[in-house]
Coordinates of C-alpha atoms and ligand atoms in Angstrom, one line a residue:
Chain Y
X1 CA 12.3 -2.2 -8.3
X2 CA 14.8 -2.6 -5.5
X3 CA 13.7 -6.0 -4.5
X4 CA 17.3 -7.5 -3.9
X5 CA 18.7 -4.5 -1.8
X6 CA 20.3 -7.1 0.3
X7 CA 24.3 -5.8 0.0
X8 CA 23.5 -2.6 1.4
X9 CA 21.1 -3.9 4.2
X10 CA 24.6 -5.6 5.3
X11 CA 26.4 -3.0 6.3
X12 CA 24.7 -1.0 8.4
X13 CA 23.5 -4.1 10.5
X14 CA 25.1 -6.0 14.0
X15 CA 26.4 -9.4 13.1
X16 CA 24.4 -10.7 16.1
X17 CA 21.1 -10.1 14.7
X18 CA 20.5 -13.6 13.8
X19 CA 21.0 -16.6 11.5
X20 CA 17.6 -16.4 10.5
X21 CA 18.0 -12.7 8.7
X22 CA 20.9 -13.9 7.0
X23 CA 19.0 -16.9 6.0
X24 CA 16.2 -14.7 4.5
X25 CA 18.6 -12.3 3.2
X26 CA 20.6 -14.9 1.0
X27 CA 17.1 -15.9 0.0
X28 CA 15.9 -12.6 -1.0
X29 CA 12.8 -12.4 0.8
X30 CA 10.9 -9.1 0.1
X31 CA 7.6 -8.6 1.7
X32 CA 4.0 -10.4 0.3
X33 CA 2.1 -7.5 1.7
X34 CA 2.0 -4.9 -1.1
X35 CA 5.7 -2.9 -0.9
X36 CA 8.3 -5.6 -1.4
X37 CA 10.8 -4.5 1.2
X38 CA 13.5 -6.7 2.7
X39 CA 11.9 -8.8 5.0
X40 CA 15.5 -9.3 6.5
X41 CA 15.9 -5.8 7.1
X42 CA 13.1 -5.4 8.9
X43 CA 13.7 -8.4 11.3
X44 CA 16.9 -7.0 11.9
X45 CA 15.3 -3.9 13.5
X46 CA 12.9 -6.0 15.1
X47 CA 15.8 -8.0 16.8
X48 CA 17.9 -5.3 17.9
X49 CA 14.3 -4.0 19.8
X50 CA 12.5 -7.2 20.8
X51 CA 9.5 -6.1 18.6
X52 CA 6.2 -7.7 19.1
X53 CA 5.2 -9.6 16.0
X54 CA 1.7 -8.9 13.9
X55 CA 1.0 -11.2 11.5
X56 CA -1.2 -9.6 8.7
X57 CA -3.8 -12.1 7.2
X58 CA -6.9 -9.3 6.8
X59 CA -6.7 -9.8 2.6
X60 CA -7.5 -6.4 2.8
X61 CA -7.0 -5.2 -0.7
X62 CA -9.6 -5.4 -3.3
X63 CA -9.9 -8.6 -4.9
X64 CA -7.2 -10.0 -2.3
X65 CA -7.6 -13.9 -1.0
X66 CA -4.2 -15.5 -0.8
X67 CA -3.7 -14.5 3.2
X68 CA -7.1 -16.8 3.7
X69 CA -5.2 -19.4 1.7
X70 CA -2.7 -19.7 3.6
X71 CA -4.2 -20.0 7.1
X72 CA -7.1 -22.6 5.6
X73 CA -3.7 -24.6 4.4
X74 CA -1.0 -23.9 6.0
X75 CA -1.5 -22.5 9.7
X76 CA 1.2 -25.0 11.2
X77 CA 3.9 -23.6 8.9
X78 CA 2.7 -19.9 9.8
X79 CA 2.9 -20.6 13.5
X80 CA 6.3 -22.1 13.2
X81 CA 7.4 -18.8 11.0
X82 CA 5.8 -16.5 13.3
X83 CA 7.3 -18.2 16.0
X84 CA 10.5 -17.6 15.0
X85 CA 10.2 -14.1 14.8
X86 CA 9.3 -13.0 18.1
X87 CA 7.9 -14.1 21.3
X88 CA 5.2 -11.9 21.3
X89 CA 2.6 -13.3 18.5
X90 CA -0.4 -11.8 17.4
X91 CA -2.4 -12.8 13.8
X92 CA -4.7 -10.3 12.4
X93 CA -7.9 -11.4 10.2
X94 CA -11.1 -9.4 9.7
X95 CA -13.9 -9.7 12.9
X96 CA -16.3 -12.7 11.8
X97 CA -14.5 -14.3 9.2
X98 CA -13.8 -18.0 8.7
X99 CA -9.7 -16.8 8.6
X100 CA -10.3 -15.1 12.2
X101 CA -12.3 -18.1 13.8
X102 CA -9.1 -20.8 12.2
X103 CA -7.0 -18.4 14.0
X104 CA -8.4 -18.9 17.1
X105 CA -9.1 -22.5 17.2
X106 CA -5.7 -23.2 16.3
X107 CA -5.0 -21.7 19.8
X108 CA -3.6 -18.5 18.2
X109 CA -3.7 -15.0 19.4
X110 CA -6.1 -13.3 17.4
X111 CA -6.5 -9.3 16.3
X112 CA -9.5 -8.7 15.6
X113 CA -10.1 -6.1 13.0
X114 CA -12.9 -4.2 11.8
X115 CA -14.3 -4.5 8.3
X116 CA -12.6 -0.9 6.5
X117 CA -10.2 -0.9 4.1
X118 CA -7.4 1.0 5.6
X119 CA -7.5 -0.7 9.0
X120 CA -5.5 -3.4 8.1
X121 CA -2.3 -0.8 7.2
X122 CA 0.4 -1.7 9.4
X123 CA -0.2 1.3 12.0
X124 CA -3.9 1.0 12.0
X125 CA -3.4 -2.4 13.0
X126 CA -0.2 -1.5 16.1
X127 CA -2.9 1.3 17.5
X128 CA -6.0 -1.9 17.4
X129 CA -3.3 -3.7 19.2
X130 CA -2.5 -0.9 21.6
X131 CA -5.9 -0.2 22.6
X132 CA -6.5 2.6 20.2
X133 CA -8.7 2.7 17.3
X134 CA -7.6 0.7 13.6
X135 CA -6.9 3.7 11.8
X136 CA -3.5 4.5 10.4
X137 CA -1.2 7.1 12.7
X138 CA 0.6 9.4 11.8
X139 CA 4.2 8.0 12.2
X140 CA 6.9 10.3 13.9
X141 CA 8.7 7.2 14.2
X142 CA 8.7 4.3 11.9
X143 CA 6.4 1.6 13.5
X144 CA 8.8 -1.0 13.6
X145 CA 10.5 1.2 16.2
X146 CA 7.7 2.2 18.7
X147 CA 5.7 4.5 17.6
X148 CA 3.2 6.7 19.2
X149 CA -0.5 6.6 19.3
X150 CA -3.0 8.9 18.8
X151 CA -2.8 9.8 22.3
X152 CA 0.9 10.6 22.3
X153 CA 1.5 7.5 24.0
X154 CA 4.5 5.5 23.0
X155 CA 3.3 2.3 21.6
X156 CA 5.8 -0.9 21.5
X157 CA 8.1 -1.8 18.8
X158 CA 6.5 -4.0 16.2
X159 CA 6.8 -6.3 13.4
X160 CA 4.2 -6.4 11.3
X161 CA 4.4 -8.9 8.5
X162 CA 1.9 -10.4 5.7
X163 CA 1.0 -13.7 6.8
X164 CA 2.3 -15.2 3.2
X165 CA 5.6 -13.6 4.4
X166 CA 5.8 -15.2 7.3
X167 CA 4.7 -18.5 5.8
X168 CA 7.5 -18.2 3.6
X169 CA 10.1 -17.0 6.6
X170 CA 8.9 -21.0 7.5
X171 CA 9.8 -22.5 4.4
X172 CA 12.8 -21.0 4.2
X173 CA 14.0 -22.0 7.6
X174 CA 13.0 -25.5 6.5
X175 CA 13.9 -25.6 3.0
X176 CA 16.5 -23.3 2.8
X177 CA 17.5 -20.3 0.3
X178 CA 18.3 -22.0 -2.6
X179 CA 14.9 -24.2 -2.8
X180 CA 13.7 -20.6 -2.4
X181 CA 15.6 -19.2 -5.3
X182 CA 15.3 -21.9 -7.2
X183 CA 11.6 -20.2 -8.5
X184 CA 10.5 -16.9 -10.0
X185 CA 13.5 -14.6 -11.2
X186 CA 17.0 -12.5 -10.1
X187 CA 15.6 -9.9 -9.2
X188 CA 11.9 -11.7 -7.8
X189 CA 12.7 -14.3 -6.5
X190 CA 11.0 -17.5 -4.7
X191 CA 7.3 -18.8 -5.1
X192 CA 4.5 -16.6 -4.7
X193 CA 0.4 -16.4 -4.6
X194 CA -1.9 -14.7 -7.0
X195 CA -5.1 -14.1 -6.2
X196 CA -7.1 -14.6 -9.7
X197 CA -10.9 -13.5 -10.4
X198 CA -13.1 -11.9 -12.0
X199 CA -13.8 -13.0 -15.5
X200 CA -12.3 -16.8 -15.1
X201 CA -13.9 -20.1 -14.7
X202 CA -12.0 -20.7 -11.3
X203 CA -11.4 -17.8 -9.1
X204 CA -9.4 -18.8 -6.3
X205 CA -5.3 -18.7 -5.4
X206 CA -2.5 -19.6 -7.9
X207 CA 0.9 -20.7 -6.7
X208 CA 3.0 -19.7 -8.6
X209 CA 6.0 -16.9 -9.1
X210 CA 7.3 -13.6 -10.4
X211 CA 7.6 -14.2 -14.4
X212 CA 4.6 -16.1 -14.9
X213 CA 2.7 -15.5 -18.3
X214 CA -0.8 -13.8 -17.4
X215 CA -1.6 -16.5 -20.0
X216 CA -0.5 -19.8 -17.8
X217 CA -2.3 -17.5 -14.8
X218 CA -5.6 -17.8 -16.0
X219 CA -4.9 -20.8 -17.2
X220 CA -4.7 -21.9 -13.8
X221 CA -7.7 -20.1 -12.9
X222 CA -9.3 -22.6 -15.0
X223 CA -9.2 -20.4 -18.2
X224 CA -11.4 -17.6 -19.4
X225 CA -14.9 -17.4 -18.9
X226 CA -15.8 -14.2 -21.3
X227 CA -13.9 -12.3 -23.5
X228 CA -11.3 -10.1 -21.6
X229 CA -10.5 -6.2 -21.5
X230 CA -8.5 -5.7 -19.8
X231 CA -6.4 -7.1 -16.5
X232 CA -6.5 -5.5 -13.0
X233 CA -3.1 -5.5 -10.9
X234 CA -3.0 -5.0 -7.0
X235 CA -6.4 -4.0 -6.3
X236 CA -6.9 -0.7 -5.5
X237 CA -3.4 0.3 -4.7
X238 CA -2.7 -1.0 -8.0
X239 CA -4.0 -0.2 -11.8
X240 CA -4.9 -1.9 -15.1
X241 CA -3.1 -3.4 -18.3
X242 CA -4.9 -3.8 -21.2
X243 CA -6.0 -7.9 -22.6
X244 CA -3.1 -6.4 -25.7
X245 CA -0.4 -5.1 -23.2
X246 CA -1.1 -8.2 -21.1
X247 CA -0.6 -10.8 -24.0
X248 CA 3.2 -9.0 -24.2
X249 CA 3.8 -9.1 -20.5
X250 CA 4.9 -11.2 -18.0
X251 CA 3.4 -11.1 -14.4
X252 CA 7.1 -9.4 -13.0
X253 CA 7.9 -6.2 -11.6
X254 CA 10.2 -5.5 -14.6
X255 CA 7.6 -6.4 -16.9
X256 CA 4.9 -4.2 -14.7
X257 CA 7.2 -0.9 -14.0
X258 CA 6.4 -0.1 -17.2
X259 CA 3.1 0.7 -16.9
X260 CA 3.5 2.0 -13.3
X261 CA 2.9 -1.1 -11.4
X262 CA 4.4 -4.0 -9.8
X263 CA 3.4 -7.9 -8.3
X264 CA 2.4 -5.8 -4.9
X265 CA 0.2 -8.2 -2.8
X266 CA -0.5 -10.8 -5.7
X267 CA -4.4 -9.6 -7.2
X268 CA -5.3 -9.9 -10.8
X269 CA -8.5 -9.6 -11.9
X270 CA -10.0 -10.0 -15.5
X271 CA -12.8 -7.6 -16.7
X272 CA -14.5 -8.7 -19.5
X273 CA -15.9 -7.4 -22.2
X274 CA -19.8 -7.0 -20.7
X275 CA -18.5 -4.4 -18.4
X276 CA -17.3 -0.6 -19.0
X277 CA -14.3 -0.7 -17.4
X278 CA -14.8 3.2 -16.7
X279 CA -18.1 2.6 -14.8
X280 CA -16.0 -0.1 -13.2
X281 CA -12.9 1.9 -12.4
X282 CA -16.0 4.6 -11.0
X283 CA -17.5 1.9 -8.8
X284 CA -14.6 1.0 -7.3
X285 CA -13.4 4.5 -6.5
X286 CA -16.7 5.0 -5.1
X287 CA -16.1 2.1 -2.8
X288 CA -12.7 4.0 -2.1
X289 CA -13.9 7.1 -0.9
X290 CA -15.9 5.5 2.1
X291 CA -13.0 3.5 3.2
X292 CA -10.9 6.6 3.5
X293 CA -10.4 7.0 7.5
X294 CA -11.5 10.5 6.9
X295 CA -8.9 11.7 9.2
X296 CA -6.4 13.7 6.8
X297 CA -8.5 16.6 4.5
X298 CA -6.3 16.1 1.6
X299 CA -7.8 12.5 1.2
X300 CA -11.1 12.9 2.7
X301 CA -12.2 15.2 0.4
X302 CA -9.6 14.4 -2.7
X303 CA -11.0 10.7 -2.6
X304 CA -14.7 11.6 -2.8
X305 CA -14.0 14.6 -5.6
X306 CA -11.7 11.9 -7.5
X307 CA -14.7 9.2 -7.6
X308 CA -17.2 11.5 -8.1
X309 CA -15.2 13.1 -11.5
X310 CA -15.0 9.3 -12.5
X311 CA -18.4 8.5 -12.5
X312 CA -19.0 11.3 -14.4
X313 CA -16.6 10.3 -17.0
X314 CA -18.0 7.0 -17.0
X315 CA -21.7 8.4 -17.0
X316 CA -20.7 10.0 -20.4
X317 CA -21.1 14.0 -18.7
X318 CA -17.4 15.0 -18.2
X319 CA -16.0 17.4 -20.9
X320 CA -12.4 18.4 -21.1
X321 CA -12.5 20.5 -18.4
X322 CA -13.8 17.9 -15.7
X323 CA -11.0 15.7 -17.3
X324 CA -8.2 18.1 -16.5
X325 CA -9.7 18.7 -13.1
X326 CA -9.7 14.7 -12.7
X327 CA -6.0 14.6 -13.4
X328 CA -5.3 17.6 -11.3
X329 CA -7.3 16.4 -8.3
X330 CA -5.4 12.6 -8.8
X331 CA -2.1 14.9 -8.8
X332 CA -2.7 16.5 -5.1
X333 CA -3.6 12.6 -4.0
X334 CA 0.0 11.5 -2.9
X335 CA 1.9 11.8 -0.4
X336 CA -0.4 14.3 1.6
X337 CA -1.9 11.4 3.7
X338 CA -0.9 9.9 7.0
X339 CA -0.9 6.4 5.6
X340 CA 0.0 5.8 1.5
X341 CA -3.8 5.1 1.0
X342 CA -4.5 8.0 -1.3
X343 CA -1.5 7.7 -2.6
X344 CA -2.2 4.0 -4.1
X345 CA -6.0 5.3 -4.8
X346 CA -4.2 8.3 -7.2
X347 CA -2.2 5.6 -9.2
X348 CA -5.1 3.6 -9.3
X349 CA -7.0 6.1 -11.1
X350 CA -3.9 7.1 -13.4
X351 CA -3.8 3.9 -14.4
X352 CA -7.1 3.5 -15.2
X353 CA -6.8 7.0 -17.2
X354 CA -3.7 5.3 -19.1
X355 CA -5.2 1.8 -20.0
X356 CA -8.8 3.4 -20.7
X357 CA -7.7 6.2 -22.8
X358 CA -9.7 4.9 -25.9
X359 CA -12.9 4.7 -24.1
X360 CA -12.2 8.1 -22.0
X361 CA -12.2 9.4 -25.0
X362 CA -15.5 7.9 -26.3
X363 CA -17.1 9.0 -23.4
X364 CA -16.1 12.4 -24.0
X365 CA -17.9 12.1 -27.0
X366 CA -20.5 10.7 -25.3
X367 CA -20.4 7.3 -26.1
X368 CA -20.2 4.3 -24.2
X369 CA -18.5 1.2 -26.8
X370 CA -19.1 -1.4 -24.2
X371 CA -22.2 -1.0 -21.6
X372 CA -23.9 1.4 -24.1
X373 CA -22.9 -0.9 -27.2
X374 CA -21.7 2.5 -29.0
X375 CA -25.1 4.4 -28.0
X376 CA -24.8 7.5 -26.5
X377 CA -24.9 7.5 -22.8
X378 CA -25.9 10.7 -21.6
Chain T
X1 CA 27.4 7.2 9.0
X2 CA 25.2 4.2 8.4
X3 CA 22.9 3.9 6.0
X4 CA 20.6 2.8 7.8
X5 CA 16.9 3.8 6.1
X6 CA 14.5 3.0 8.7
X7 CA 15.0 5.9 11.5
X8 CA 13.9 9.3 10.0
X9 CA 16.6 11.1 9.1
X10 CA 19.2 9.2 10.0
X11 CA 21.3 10.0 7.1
X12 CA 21.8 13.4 7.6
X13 CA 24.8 14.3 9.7
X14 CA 25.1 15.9 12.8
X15 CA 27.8 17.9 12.7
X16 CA 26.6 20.1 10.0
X17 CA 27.5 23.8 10.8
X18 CA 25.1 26.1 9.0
X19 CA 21.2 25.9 8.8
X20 CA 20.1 27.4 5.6
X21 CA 17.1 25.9 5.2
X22 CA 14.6 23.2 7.0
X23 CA 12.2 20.6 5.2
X24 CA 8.1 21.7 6.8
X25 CA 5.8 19.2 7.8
X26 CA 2.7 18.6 8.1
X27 CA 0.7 16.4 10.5
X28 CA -1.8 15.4 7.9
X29 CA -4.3 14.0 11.0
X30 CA -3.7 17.0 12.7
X31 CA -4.2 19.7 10.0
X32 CA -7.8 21.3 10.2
X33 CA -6.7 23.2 6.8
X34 CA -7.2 26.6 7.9
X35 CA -4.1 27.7 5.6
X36 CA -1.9 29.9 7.9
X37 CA 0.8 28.2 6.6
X38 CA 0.3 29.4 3.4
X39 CA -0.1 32.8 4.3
X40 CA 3.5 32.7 6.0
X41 CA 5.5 30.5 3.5
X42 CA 3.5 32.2 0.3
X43 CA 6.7 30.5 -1.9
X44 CA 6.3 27.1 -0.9
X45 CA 2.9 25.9 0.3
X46 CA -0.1 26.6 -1.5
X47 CA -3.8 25.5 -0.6
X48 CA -5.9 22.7 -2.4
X49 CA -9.9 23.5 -3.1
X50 CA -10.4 22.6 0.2
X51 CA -7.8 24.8 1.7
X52 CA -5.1 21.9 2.7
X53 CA -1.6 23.2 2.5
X54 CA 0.2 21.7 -1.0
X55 CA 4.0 21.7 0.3
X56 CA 5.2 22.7 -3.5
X57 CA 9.0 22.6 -1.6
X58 CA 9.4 21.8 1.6
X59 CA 12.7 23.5 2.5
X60 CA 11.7 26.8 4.1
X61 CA 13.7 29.2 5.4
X62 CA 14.2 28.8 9.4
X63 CA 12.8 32.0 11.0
X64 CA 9.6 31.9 8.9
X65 CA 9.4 28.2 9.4
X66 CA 9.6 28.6 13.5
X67 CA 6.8 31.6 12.8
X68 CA 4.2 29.0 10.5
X69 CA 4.9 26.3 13.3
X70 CA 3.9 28.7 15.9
X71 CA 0.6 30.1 14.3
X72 CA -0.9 26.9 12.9
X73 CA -4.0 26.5 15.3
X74 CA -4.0 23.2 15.2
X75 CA 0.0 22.6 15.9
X76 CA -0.2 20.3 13.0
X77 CA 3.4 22.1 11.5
X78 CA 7.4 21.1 12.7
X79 CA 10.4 21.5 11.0
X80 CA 12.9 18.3 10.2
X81 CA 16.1 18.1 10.7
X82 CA 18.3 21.0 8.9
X83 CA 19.8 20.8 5.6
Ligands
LIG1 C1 -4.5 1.2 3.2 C2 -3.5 0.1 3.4 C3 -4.1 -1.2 3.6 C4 -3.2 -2.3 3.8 N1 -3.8 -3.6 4.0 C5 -2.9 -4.7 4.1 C6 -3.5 -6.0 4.2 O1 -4.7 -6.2 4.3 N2 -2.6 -7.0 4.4 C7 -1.2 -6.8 4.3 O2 -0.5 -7.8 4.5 N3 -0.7 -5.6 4.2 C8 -1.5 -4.5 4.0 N4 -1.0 -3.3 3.9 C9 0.5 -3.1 4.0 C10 0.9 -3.1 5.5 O3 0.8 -1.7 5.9 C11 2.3 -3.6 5.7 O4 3.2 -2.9 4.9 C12 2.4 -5.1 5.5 O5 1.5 -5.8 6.2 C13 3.9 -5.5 5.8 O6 4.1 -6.8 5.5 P1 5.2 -7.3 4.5 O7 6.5 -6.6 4.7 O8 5.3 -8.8 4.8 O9 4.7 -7.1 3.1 C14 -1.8 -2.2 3.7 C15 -1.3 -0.9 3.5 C16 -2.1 0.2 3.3 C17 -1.5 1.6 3.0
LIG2 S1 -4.6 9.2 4.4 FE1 -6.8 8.8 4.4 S2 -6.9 6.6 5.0 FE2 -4.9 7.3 5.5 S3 -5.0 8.0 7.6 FE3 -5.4 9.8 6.4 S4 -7.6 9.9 6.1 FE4 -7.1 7.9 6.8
LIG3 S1 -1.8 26.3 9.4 FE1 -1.8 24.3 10.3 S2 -3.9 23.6 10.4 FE2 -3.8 25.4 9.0 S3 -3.6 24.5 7.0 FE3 -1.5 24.9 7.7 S4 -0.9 23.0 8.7 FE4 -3.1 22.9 8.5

């Protein structure tokens, strides 16, 4: 993972764009929001084009909290960070929520945005902001540069930044780039926050940062509550590590590439053992295909047929042929989107196909080990 | 040239001569999946069960590039930058 591509950033920027890049550069900021880039990159671009400034605290990601966290706790700090970003401020928090109503009683601008998973990507949130509808664009032009909307109209530069990020562009400022590097590792560095649940006494937000035993992290979720399966990583742009692989891994990109993933937007959640993680994995996918913005064909109607081969699996009445169609179908996911949502949904399911291989393959023999207790299911 | 990796490509230089080939693509928003395309750049695209263009490569050659771009009914196509 290029988390630390800060020599290269250097070059190609004016030394005028401002203390405060460097700052976060010698720090090594990468974004909180999912895809790790250089948050001093992007500020740099945001500089040179006086970019309005979105904060992103919609938690939109499955199993996601720690954006909430941070505006229930530290809303002063995220102001101040915000604040020195731009002139132009906005936060954005799902309509209705307790996250959206801090917002505003702290005197904040506030985005309000609708309750669907994708409208919280960064584009779907620039057209809300513009007056259009929250639903990803297709982007002739990076965002960050202006944009246009789905009207053709040129929309203004923006910054949009996860509101963790920004909280830690505030700390930084404050505490400097050592105190920042001073946690997590070379490559990760600086403190983070995990969002842990599902099968743990404590759901709720860990600080912590990247190299973290998963271990020590539900240990901080106040332990386990059931007997765990397996370990769910970024929600549903993420995948799955086994309870097994998880014992040997750290919570770090370089401990996470190896099964495909990475720390993304800081979600792990623990299945137990009273679920089927395939009927899980089915569920979830199920949820998936009505978030889709049913805008682009290829993820419209590959969403849907993905979720609908899963459930079959997990029903116990795929054979090898719906299996192969599964993975073909997962295959044609990527990169034929206008935002990277089926892209994260595809490695989502190919990761569920990887850790679950053992029970796909019970289920193709028509067995269920965990909901169906080694009974046939169909 | 800078490296710069945030305008779209940026990296390719301007001063190349030739044109062999130029990189389709596809307004995914756009596309109503009628598969022209494929019908005109048979090597590279291919359709999906639902008949939305698979770019397999997307260099194309120029002239029958311009021709797809020009036929899609929903003017979903454009070529990139030459390469
Ligand atoms: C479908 C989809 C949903 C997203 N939802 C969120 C979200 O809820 N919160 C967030 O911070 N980023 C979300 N992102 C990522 C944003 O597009 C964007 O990259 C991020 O807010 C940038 O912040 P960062 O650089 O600080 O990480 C989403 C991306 C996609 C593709
Ligand atoms: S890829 Fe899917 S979610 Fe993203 S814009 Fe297209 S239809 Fe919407
Ligand atoms: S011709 Fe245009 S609308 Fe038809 S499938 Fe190709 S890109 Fe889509």
């Amino acid at each position: 993972m290029t988390v630390t591509s800060t020599r290269a950033d250097r070059s190609t920027t004016p030394s005028s764009a401002g203390p405060l890049a460097d700052l976060l550069e010698s720090a090594g900021l990468t974004g909180r929001g999912g895809a790790a880039f250089s948050t001093a990159t992007k500020l740099r671009s945001a500089l040179a084009h006086d970019a309005d400034v979105i904060v992103n605290a919609c938690d939109g990601e499955v199993g996601a909290a720690k954006d909430a966290w941070v505006v229930e706790h530290h809303l002063d700090e995220l102001r101040r960070g915000a604040e020195l970003l731009g002139r132009r401020v906005t936060v954005a928090a799902h309509r209705g929520t307790p996250t959206a109503r801090r917002i505003t009683a702290a005197g904040l601008a506030l985005l309000e945005v609708p309750h669907r998973y994708v409208s919280s990507e960064e584009s779907s949130l620039v057209s809300l902001a513009h007056g259009g509808l929250a639903r990803p664009l297709t982007k002739s032009v990076p965002i960050s540069l202006g944009s246009k909307d789905a009207r053709g109209r040129r929309m203004r530069p923006t910054l949009v930044l996860n509101a963790e990020t920004v909280w830690r562009v505030a700390q930084i400022e404050a505490l400097g780039p050592d105190w920042f590097r001073s946690q997590g590792t070379l490559d990760e560095p600086g403190p983070r926050l995990v969002a842990v649940s599902g099968a743990v006494a404590r759901p709720g937000v860990v600080q912590t940062s990247a190299g973290v035993s998963f271990g020590d992290l539900v240990a901080a979720a106040g332990g386990f509550s059931g007997r765990p399966t397996a370990f769910g990583i970024g929600g549903l742009g993420g995948g799955w590590l086994t309870a097994a692989e998880a014992r040997g891994a750290t919570w770090s990109g370089g401990d996470l590439a190896a099964y495909g993933l990475r720390v993304g937007p800081g979600i792990v959640s623990v299945l137990d053992d009273t679920r089927c993680p395939l009927a899980h994995v089915a569920r979830t996918l199920t949820y998936a295909a009505g978030e889709s913005a049913g805008q682009c064909g290829p993820c419209m109607f590959g969403v849907p047929a993905v979720a609908e081969d899963m459930g079959r699996l997990a029903a116990g009445t795929a054979d090898r042929a719906t299996l192969q169609r599964l993975r073909g179908r997962i295959g044609l996911l990527p990169g034929r989107g206008a935002c990277r949502f089926p892209d994260g949904v595809a490695g989502y399911a190919a990761s569920a196909l990887r850790a679950f291989a053992p029970e796909v393959a019970a289920h193709l023999a028509g067995r269920c080990d965990v909901e169906g207790r080694g009974r046939r299911v169909r | 040239m800078s490296a710069d990796r945030s305008p779209a490509g940026s990296r390719v230089g301007r001063g190349v001569p030739t044109t062999t080939t130029r990189p389709i693509v596809v307004d995914r928003v756009a596309c109503t999946g009628r598969g022209i395309c494929a019908s005109i750049l048979t090597e590279q695209v291919s359709l999906d069960e639902w008949g939305y263009p698979v770019v397999r490569t997307p260099q194309v050659d120029p002239e029958l590039g311009e021709i797809a771009v020009r036929l899609c009914p929903a003017r979903a196509l454009s070529l990139g930058v030459p390469s």
